[in-house]
Structures are given as structure tokens and as C-alpha cells.
PDB file of C-alpha atoms in Angstrom:
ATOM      1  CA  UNK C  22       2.153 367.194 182.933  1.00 83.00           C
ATOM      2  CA  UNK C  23       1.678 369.500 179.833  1.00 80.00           C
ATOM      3  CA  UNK C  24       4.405 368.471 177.441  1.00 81.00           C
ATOM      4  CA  UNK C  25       3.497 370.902 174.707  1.00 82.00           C
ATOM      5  CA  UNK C  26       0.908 372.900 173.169  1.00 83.00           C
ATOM      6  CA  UNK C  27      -0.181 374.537 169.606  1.00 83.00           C
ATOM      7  CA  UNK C  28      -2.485 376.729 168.598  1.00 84.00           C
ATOM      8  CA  UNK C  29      -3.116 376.878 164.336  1.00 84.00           C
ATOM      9  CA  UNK C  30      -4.629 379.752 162.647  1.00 86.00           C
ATOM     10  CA  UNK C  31      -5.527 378.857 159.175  1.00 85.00           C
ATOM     11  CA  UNK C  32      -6.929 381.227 156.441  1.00 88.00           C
ATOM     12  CA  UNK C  33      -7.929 379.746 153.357  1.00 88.00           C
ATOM     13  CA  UNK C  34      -9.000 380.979 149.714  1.00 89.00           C
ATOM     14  CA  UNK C  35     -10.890 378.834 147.144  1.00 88.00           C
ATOM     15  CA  UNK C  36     -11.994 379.162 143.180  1.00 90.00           C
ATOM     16  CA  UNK C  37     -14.145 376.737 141.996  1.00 90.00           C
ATOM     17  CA  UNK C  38     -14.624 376.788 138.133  1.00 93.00           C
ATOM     18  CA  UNK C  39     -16.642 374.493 136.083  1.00 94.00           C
ATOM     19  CA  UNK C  40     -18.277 373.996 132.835  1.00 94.00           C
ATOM     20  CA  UNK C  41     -20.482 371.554 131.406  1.00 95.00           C
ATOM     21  CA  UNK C  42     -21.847 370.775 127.905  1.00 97.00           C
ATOM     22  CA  UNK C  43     -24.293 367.732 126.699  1.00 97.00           C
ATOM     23  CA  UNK C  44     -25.628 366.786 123.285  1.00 98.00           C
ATOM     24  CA  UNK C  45     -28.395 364.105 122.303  1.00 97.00           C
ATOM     25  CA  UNK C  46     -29.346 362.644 119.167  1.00 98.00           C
ATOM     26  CA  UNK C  47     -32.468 360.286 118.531  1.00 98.00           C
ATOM     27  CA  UNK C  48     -33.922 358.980 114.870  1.00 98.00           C
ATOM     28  CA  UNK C  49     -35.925 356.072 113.799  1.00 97.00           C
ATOM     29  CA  UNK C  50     -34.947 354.915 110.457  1.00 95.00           C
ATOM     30  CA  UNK C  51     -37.419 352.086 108.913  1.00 95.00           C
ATOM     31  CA  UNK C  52     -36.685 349.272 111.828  1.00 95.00           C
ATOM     32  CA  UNK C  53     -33.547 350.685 113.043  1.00 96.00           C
ATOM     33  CA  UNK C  54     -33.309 352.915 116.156  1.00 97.00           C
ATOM     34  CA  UNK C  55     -30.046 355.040 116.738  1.00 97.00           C
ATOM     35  CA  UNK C  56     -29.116 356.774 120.087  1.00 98.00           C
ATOM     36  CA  UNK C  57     -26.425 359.022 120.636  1.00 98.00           C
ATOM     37  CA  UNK C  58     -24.920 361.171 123.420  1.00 98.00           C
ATOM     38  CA  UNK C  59     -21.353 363.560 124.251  1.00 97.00           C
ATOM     39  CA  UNK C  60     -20.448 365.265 127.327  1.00 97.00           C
ATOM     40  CA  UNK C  61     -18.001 367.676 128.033  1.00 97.00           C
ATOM     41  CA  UNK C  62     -16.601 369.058 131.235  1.00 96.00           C
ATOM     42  CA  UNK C  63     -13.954 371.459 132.164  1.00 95.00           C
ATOM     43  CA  UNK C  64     -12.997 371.912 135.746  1.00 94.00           C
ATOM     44  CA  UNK C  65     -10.859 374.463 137.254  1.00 93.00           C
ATOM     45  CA  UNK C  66     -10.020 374.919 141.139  1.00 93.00           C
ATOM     46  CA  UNK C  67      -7.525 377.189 142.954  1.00 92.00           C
ATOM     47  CA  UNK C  68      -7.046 376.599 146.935  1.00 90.00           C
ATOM     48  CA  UNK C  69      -4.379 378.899 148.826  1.00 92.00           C
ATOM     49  CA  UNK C  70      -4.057 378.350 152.190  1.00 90.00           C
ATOM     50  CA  UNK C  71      -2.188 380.337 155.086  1.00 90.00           C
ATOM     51  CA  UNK C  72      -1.634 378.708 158.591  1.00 88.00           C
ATOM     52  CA  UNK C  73       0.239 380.289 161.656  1.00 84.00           C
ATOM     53  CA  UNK C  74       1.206 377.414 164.390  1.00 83.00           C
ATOM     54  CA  UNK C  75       1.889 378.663 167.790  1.00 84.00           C
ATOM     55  CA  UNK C  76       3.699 376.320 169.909  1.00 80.00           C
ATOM     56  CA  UNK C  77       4.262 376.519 173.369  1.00 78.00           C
ATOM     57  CA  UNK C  78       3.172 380.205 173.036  1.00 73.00           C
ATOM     58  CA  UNK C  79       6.704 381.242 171.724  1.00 73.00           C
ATOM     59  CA  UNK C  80       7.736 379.261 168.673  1.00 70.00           C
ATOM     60  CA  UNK C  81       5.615 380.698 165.357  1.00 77.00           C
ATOM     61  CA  UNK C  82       5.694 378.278 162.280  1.00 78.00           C
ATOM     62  CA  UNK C  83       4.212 380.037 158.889  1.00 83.00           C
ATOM     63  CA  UNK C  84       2.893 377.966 156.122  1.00 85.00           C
ATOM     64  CA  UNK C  85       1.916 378.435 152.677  1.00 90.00           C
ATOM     65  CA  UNK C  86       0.231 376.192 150.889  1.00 91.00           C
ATOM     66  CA  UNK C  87      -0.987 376.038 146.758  1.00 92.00           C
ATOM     67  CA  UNK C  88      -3.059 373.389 145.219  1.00 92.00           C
ATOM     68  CA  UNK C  89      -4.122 374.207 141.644  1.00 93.00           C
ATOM     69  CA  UNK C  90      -6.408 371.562 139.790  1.00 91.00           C
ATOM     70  CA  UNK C  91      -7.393 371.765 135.650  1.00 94.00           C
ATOM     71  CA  UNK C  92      -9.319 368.832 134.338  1.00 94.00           C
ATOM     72  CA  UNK C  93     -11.366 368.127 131.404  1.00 96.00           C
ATOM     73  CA  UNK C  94     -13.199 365.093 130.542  1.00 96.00           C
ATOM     74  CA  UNK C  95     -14.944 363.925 126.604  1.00 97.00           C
ATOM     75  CA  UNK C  96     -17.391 361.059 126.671  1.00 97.00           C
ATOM     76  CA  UNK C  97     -19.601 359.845 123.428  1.00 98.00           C
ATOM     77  CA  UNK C  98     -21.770 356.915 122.920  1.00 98.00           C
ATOM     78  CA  UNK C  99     -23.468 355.748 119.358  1.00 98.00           C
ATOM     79  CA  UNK C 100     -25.846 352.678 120.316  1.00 98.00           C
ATOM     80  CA  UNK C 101     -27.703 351.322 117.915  1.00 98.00           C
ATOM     81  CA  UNK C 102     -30.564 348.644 117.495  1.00 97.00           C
ATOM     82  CA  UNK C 103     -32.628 346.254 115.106  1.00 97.00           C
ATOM     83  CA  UNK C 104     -35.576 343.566 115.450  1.00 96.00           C
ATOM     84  CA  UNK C 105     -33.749 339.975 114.902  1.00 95.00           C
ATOM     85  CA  UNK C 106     -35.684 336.830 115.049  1.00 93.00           C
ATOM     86  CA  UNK C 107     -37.325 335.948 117.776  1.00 92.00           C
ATOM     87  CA  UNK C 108     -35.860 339.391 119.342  1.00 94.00           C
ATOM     88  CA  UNK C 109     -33.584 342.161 119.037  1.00 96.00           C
ATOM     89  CA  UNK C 110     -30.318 342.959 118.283  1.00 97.00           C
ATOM     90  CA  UNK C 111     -27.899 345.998 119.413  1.00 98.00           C
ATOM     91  CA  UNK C 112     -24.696 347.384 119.013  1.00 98.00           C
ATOM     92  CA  UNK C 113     -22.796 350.624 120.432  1.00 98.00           C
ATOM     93  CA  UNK C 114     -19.407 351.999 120.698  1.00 98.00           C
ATOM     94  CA  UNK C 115     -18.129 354.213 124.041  1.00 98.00           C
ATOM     95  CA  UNK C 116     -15.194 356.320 123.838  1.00 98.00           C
ATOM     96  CA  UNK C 117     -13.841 358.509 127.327  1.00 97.00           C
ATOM     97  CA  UNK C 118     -10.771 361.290 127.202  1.00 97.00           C
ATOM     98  CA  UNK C 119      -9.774 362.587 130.360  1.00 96.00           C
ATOM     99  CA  UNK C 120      -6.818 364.913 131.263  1.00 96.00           C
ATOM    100  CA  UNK C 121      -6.095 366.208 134.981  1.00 93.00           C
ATOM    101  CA  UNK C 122      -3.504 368.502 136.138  1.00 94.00           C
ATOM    102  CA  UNK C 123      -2.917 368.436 139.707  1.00 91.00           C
ATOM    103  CA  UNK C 124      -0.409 370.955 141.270  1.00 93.00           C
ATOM    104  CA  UNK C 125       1.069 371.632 144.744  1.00 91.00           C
ATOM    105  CA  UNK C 126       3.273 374.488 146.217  1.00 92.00           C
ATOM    106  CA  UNK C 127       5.161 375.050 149.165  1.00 90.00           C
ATOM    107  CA  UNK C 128       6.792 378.277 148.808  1.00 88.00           C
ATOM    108  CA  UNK C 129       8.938 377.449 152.383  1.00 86.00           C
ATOM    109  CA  UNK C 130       9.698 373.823 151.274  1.00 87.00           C
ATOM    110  CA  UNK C 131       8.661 372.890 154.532  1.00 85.00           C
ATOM    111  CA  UNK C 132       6.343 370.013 152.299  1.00 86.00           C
ATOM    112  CA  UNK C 133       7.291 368.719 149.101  1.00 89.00           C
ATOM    113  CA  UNK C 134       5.847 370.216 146.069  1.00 91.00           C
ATOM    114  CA  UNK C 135       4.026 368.200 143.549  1.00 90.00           C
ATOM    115  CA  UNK C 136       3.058 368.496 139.867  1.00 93.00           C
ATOM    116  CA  UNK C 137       1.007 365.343 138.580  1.00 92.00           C
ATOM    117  CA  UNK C 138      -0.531 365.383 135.118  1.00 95.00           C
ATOM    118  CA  UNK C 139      -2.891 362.140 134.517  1.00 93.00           C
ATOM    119  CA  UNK C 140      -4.199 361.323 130.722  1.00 96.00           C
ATOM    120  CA  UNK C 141      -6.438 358.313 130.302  1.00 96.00           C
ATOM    121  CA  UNK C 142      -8.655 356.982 127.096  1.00 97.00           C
ATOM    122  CA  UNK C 143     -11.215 354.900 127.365  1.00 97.00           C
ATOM    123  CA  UNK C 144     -12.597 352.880 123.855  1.00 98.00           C
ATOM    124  CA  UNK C 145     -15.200 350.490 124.597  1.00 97.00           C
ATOM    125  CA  UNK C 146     -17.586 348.489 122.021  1.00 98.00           C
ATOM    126  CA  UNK C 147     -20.187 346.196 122.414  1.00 98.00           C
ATOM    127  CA  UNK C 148     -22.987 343.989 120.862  1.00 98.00           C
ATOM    128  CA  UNK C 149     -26.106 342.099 122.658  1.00 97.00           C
ATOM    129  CA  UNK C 150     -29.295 340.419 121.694  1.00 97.00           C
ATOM    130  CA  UNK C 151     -32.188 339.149 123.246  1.00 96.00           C
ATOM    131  CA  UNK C 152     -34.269 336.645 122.275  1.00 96.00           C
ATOM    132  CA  UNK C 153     -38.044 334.583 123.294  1.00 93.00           C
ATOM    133  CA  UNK C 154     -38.085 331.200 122.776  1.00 90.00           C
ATOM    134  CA  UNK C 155     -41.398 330.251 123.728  1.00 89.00           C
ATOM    135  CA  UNK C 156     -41.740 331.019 127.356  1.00 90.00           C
ATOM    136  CA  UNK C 157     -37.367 331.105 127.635  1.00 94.00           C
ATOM    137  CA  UNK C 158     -35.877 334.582 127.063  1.00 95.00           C
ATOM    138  CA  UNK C 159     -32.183 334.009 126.467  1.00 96.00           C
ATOM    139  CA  UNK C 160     -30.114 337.363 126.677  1.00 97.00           C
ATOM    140  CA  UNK C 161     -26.329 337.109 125.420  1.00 97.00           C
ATOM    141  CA  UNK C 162     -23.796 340.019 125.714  1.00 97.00           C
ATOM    142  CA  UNK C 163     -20.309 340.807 124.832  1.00 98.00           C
ATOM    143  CA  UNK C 164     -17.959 344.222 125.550  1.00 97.00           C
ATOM    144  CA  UNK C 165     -14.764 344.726 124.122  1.00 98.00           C
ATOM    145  CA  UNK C 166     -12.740 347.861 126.820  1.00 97.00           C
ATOM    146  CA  UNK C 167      -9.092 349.037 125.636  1.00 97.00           C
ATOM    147  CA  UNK C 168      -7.920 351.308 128.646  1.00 96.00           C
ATOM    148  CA  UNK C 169      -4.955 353.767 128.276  1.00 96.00           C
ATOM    149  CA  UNK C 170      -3.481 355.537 131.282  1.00 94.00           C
ATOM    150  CA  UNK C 171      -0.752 358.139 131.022  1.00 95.00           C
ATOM    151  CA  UNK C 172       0.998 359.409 134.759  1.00 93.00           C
ATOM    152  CA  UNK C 173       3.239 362.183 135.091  1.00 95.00           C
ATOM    153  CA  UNK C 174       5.492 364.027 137.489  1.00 93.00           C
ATOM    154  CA  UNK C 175       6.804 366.735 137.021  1.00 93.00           C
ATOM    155  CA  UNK C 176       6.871 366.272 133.536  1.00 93.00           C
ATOM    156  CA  UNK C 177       8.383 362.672 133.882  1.00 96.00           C
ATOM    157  CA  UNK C 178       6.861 359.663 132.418  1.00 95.00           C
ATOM    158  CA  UNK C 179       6.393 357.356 135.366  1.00 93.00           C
ATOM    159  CA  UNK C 180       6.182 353.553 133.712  1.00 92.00           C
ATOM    160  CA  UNK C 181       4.995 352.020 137.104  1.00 89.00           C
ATOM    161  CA  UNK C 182       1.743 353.860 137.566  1.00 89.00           C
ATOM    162  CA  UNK C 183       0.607 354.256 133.229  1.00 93.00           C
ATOM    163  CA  UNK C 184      -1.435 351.137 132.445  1.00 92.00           C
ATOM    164  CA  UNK C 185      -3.040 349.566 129.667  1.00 95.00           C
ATOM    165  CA  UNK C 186      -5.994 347.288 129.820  1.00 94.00           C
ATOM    166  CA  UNK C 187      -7.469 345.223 127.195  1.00 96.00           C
ATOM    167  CA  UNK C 188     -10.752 343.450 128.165  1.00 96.00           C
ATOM    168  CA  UNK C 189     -12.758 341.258 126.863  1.00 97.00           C
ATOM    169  CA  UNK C 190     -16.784 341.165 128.699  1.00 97.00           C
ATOM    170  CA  UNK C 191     -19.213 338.021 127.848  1.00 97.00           C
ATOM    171  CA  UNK C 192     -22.373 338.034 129.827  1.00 97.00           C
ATOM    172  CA  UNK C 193     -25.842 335.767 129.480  1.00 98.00           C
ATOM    173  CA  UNK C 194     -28.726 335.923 131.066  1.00 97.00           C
ATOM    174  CA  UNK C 195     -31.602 333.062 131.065  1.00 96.00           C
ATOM    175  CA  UNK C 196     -35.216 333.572 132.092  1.00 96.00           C
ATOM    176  CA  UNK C 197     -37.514 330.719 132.409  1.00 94.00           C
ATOM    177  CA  UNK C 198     -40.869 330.047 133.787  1.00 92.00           C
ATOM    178  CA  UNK C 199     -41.224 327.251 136.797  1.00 91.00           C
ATOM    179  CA  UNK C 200     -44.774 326.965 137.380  1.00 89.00           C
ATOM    180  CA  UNK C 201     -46.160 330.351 138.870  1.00 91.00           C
ATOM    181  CA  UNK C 202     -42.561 331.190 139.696  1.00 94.00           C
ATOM    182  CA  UNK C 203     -39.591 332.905 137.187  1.00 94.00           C
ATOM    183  CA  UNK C 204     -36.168 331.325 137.201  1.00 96.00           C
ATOM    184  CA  UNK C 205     -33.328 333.956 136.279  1.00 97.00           C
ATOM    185  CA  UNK C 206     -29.795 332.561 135.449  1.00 97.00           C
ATOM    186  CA  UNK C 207     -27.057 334.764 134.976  1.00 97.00           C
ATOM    187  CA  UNK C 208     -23.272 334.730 134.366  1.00 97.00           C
ATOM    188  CA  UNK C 209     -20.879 337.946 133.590  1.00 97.00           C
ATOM    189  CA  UNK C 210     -17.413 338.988 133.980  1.00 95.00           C
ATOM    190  CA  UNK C 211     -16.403 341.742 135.416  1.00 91.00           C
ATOM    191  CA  UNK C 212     -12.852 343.243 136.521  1.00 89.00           C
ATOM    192  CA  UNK C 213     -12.011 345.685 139.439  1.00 90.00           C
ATOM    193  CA  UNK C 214      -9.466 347.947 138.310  1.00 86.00           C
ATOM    194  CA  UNK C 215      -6.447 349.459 141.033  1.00 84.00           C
ATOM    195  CA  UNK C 216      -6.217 353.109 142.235  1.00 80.00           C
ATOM    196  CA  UNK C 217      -3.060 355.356 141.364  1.00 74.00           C
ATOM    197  CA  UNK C 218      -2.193 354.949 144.825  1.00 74.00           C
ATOM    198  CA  UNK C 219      -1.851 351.389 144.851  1.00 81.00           C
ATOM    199  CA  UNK C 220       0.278 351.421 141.644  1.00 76.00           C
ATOM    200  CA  UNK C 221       2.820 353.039 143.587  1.00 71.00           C
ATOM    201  CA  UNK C 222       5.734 350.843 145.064  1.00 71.00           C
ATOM    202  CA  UNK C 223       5.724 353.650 148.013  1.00 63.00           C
TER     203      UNK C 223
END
């Protein structure tokens, strides 16, 4: 027995704006080697969507939708190395700023309108070297992340879902030669971190 049935006509309008800028830098100076890089991105998108629901070929349900999204993102990285003993040593520094603005409109209330602004920094440094003793190559490692999240709605500062992170990264590597065979022994530490979602007591 047919209980009910709905027939959606949806009509929908999208803007997709973007812009993207890169820099590199490269110099030898005596035995030292420097690399750096940037990026910037700016992101703009504009969805509007119009549905019609016909139920049971009588009832009409209109719905507008709006879902505007601005982001922008900054990322730089100096790295910078130097023959050391046996090997080399190198050092760099990371730093990420990203903003997102992510809106939502109902103009019928029929679904609950949104505004959600998300900042986050990202400072990282690090140092490694690497090293041949005889036929042993010995890599050691270390990172250094402070994390800084920022979540808003509706222009209210939600504690539960703004983080901060401070990590701390050793890893080591060992490479040695068993006969016609290589050996590789590694340790590192990593960390997963949670999505916004999952922040969220709901």
C-alpha cells in the first residue's frame, strides 16, 4: 500500500572563487644551503539553492537554502643546512595561518542557520642530522609543533571545540649493513589530532 509520495525539484546556483600565490627562495652561501617557501590562498564560494517538495501531489514545501564560505590560508618554511662531521646538519622553522568563515541561511527557518568562523596557527621548528659511521648511518630528528585553534558561533567563543597543542617530535633512524642485506631501525612519534566534530559534546 502506497503510504506517501514526494517529488523534489531543486535548482541550485554556485560561485567558486579562488586565488593562489607561491614564492621560492634558494642560495648557497660558502657550505651553507638555505631553502625557503610561502603560499597564499584565498577561497571564496557562494551556493544558493531552491527546492520545491511535492507530497502526495497536494502538499508544496518551498525551501531556501544559503551557504557562503571565505577562507584564506599563509604557510612559510626557512630550512636550512650545513656539513657536520661525519654528516650533515639541518634546521627549519614552519609557520601556518588559517581563517574560515562558514555561513548558512534559511530564510523560512525551516533549518537552523549557522555562522562558524574557525582561526588556527600553526608554529613548528625542527633540527636533524645525519651521520656515517663506517658502514652505520645513524639519522636523529626532533620537531617542536605549538597548535592554536580558535571556534566560533555566531560570534561566540566556544571553549569546548578551541584547542591548543604543544608537541614535542623525536625520531631516529639506524641503517646498518648485514652481509649482502641492509638492516633499517626506526622509532618516531607521532600524534593523531581530533576533528571539530568530535570536539563537540553533541
Amino acid at each position: 500500500i502506497l503510504n506517501e509520495s514526494s517529488l523534489i525539484d531543486q535548482n541550485s546556483n554556485t560561485h567558486l572563487t579562488s586565488h593562489t600565490v607561491d614564492g621560492y627562495y634558494t642560495a648557497i652561501f660558502g657550505k651553507w644551503t638555505f631553502d625557503a617557501a610561502f603560499d597564499l590562498l584565498w577561497k571564496y564560494s557562494d551556493d544558493d539553492i531552491l527546492s520545491h517538495e511535492l507530497i502526495n501531489n497536494t502538499d508544496k514545501l518551498s525551501l531556501n537554502t544559503e551557504s557562503n564560505v571565505d577562507s584564506r590560508m599563509f604557510a612559510a618554511e626557512a630550512h636550512a643546512s650545513h656539513p657536520w662531521l661525519k654528516g650533515n646538519f639541518s634546521f627549519g622553522a614552519e609557520y601556518i595561518d588559517s581563517r574560515r568563515n562558514d555561513d548558512f541561511f534559511n530564510p523560512e527557518h525551516l533549518l537552523n542557520d549557522n555562522q562558524l568562523v574557525l582561526d588556527e596557527r600553526n608554529a613548528g621548528i625542527y633540527a636533524q642530522t645525519a651521520q656515517r659511521l663506517g658502514k652505520v648511518t645513524l639519522q636523529l630528528g626532533l620537531r617542536y609543533e605549538h597548535i592554536e585553534s580558535r571556534y566560533h558561533e555566531f560570534g561566540k567563543f566556544i571553549p569546548e571545540q578551541s584547542k591548543t597543542y604543544n608537541k614535542v617530535l623525536p625520531s631516529a633512524t639506524l641503517v646498518l649493513p648485514i652481509g649482502k642485506n641492509m638492516l633499517q631501525l626506526s622509532y618516531s612519534r607521532k600524534y593523531k589530532r581530533p576533528l571539530y566534530s568530535q570536539l563537540s559534546s553533541s
